[in-house]
mmCIF file of C-alpha atoms in Angstrom:
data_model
loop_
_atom_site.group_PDB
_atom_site.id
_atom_site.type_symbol
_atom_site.label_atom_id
_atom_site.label_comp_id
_atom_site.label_asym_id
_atom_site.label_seq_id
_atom_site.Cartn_x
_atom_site.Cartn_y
_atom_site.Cartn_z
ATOM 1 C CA UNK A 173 139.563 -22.725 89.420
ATOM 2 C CA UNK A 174 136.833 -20.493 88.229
ATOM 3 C CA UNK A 175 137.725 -16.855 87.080
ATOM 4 C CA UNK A 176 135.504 -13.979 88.629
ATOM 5 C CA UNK A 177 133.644 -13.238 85.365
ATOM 6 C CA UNK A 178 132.498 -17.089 85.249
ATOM 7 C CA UNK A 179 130.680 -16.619 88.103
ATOM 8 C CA UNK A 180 127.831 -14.785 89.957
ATOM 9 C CA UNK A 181 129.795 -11.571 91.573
ATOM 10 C CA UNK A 182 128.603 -10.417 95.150
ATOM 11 C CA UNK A 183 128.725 -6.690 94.393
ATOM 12 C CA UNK A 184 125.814 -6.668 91.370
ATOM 13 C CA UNK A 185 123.385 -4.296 92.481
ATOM 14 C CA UNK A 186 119.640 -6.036 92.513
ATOM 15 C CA UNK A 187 117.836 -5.076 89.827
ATOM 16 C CA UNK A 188 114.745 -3.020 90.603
ATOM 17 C CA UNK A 189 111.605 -2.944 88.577
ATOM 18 C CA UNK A 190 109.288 -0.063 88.914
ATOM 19 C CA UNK A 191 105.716 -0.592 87.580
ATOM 20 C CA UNK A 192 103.587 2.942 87.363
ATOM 21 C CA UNK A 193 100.131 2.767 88.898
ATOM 22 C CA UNK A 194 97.927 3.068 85.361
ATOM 23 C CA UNK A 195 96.666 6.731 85.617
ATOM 24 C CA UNK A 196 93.067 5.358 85.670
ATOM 25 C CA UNK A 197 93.362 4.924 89.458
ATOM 26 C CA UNK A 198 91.967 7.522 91.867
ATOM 27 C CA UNK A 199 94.436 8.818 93.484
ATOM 28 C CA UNK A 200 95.616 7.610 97.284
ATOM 29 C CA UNK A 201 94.406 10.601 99.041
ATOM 30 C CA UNK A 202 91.535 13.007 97.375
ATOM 31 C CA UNK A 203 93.929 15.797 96.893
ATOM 32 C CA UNK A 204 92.380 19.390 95.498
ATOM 33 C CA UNK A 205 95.065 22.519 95.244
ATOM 34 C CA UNK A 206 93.894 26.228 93.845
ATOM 35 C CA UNK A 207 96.621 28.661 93.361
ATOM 36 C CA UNK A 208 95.720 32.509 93.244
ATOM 37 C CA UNK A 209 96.331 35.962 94.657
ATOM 38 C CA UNK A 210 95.183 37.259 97.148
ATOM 39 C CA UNK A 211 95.496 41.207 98.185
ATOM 40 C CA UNK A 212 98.432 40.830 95.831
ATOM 41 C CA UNK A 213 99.946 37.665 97.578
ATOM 42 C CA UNK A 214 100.546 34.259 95.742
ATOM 43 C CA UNK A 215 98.060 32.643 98.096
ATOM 44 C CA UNK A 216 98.091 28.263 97.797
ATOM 45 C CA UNK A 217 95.203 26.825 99.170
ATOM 46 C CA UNK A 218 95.554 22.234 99.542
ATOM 47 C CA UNK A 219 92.495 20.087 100.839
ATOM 48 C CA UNK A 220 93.298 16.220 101.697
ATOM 49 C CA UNK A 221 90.590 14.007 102.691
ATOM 50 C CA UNK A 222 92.317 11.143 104.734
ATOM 51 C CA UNK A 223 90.649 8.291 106.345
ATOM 52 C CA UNK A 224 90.128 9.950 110.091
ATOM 53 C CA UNK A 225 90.424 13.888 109.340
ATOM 54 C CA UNK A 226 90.932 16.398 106.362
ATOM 55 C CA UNK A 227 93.568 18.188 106.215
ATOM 56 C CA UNK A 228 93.081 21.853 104.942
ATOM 57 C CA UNK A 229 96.932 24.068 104.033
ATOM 58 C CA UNK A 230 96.714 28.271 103.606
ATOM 59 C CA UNK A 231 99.539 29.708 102.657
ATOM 60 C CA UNK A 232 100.939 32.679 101.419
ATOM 61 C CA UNK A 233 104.637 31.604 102.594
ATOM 62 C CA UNK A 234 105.203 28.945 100.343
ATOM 63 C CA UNK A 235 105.365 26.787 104.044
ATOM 64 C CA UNK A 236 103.414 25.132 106.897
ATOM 65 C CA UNK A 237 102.541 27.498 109.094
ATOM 66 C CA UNK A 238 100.840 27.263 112.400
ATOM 67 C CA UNK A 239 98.821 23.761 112.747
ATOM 68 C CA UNK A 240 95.584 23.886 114.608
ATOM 69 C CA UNK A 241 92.980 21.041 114.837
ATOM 70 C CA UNK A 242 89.065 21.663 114.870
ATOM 71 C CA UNK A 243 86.276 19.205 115.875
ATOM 72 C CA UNK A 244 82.578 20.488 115.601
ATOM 73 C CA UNK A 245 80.331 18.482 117.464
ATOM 74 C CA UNK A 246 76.559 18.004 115.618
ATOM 75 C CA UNK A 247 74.538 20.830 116.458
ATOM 76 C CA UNK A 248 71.052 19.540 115.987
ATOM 77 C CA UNK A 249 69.300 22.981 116.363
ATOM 78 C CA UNK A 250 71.162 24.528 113.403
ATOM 79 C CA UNK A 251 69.292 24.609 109.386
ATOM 80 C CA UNK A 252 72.167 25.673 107.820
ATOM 81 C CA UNK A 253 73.474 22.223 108.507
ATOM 82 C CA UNK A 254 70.070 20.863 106.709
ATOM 83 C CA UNK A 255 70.380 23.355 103.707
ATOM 84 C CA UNK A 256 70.996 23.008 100.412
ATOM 85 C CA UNK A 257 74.907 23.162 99.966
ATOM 86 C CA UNK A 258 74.624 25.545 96.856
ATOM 87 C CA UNK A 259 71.933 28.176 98.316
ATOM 88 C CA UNK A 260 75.126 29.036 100.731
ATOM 89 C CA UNK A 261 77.730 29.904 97.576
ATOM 90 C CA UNK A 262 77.494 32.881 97.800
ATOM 91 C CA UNK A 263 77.624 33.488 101.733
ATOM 92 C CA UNK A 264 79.827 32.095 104.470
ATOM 93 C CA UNK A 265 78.485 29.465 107.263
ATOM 94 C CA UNK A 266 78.509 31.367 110.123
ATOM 95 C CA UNK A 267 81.405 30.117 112.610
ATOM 96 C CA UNK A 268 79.332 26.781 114.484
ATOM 97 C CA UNK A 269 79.298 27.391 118.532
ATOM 98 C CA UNK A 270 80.509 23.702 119.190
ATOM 99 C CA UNK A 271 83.589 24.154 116.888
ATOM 100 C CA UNK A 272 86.503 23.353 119.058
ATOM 101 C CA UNK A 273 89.889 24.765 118.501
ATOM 102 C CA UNK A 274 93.063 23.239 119.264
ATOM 103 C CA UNK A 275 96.585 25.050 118.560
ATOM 104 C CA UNK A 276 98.799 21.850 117.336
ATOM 105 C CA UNK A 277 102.196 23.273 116.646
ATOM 106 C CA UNK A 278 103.350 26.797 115.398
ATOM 107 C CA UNK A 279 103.504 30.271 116.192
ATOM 108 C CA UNK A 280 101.273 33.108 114.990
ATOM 109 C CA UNK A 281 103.253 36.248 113.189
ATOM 110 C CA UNK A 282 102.117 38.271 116.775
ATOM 111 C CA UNK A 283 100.026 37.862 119.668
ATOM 112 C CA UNK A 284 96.736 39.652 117.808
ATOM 113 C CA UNK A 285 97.094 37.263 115.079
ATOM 114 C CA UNK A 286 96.083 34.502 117.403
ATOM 115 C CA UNK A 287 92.186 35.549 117.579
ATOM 116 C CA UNK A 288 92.298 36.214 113.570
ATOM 117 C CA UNK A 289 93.989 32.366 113.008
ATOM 118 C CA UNK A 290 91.243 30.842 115.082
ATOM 119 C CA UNK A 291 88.717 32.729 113.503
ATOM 120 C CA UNK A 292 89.857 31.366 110.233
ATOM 121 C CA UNK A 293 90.094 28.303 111.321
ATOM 122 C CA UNK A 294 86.459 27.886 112.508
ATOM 123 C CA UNK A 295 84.733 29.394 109.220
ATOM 124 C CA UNK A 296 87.029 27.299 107.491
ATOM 125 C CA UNK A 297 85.520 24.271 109.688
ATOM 126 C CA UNK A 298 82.116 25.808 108.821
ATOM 127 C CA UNK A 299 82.647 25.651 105.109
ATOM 128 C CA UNK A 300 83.384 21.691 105.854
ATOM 129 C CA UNK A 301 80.627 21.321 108.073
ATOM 130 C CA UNK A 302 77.930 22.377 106.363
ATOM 131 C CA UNK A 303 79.125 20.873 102.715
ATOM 132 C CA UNK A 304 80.152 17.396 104.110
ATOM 133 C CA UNK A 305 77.617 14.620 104.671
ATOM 134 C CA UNK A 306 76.182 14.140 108.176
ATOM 135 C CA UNK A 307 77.769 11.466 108.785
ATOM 136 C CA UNK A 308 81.190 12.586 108.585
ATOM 137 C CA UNK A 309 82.506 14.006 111.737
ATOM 138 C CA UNK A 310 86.140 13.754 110.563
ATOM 139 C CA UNK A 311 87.833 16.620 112.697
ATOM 140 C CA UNK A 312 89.757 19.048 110.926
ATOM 141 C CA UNK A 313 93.303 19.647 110.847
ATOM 142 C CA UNK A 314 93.893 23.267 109.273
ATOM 143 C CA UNK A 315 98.139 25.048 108.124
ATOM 144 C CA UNK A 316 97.670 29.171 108.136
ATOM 145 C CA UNK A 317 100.766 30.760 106.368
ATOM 146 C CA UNK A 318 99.475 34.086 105.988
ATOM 147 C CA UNK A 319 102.021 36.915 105.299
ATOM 148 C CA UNK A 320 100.871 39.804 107.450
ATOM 149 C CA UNK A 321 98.751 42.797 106.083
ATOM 150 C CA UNK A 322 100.529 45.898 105.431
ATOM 151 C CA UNK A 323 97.310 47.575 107.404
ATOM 152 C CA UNK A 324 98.013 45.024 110.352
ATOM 153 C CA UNK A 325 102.074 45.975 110.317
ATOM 154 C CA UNK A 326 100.395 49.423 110.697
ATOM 155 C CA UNK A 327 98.227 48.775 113.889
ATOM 156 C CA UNK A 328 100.950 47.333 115.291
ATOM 157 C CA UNK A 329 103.327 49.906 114.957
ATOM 158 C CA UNK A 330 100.675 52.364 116.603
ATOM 159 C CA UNK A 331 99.341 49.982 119.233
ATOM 160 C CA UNK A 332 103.030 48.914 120.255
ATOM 161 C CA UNK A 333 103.333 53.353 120.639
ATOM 162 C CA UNK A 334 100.134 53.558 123.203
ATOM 163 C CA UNK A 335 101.174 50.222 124.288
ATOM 164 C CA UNK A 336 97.260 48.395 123.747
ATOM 165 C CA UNK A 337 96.665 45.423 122.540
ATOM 166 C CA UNK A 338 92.966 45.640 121.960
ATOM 167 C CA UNK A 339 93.670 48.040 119.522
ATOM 168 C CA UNK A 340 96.205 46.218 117.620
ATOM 169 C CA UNK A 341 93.469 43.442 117.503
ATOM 170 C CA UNK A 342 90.584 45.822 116.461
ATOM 171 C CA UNK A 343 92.921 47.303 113.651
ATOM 172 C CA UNK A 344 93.525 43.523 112.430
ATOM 173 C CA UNK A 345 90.391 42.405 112.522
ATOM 174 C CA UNK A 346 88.333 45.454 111.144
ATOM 175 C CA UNK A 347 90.926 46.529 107.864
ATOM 176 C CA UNK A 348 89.789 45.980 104.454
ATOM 177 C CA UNK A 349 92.767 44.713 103.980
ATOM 178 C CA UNK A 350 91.901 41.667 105.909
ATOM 179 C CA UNK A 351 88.497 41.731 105.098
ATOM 180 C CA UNK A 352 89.245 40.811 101.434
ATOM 181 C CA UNK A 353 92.080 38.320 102.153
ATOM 182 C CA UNK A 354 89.529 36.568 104.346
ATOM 183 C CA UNK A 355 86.783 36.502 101.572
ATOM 184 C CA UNK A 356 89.174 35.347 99.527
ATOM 185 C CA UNK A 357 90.842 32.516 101.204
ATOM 186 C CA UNK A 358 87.391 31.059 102.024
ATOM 187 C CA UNK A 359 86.147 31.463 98.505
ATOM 188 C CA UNK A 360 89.514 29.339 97.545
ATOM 189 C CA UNK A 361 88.736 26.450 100.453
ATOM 190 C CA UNK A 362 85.135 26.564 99.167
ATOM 191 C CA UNK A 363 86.527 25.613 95.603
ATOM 192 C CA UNK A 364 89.045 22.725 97.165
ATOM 193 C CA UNK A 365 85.779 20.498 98.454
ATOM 194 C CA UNK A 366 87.250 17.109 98.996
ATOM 195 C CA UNK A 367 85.456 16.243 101.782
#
């Protein structure tokens, strides 16, 4: 009769070799992350470039945020498309007319939010669009985490008192506040370029 250390036992664990990819491999998907702050906000900005889109995070929330999906369609009458990708450093793209803008899952932090998230989303789409090569008409899928502006909680609080909404947006839209968060989380996509 054979003992059970003589023989093989049926409750070894299988031994598992890992082998490390050597690090002079690109890496599976062209990742680029910058990490500053904005209007006083830890602010995280993550490009991807997959196969069939790129895949753009902003967040100041340390999470996914709302999801929304752009596709701009060529616009063959536009130069900025046909200019020289470091003339426009210094300036945004303006927003392209056959952007389209899809909400894909999420929920902006209020209802005048939802004009100021799309907006981002189609200058970030611009920023892609006119720094990616013609041929690529990868659509865009774009996270916005943004903690809201202490000028914005403001205009709320007033609009929500006369009860209007375009004022609430108007207040959003036109702060400083805003205005250099915007600048700035554009600057940070520009710096990101995977695409």
């Amino acid at each position: 009769m054979m003992s059970s250390r003589e023989g093989p036992t049926a409750s070894a664990p299988p031994k598992i070799t890992i082998t490390p990819l050597p690090s002079s491999l690109p890496s599976p998907i062209p990742t680029s992350t910058i990490t500053l702050t904005i209007s006083g906000h830890p602010t995280t900005v993550i490009a991807q470039s997959f196969v069939d889109r790129i895949f753009i995070t902003v967040t100041q929330l340390s999470k996914f945020g709302c999801l929304y999906q752009a596709s701009t369609a060529p616009n063959p009458s536009s130069t900025l498309l046909d200019s020289d990708p470091s003339a426009t450093d210094s300036i945004l793209p303006p927003p392209l007319p056959t952007t389209s803008i899809t909400k894909l899952v999420g929920t902006e932090p209020s209802p005048s939010h939802t004009a100021l998230y799309q907006l981002y989303v189609a200058q970030i789409a611009s920023i892609v669009t006119s720094t990616a090569s013609k041929q690529d008409a990868r659509p865009l899928v774009v996270s916005l985490a943004l903690k809201p502006t202490a000028s914005a909680q403001l205009g709320v609080k007033d609009a929500v008192v006369r009860n209007d909404d375009d004022d609430e947006v108007d207040s959003l839209m036109s702060s400083e506040e805003e205005r250099k968060r915007y600048m700035g989380v554009m600057d940070a996509v520009k710096q990101c370029r995977v695409w």
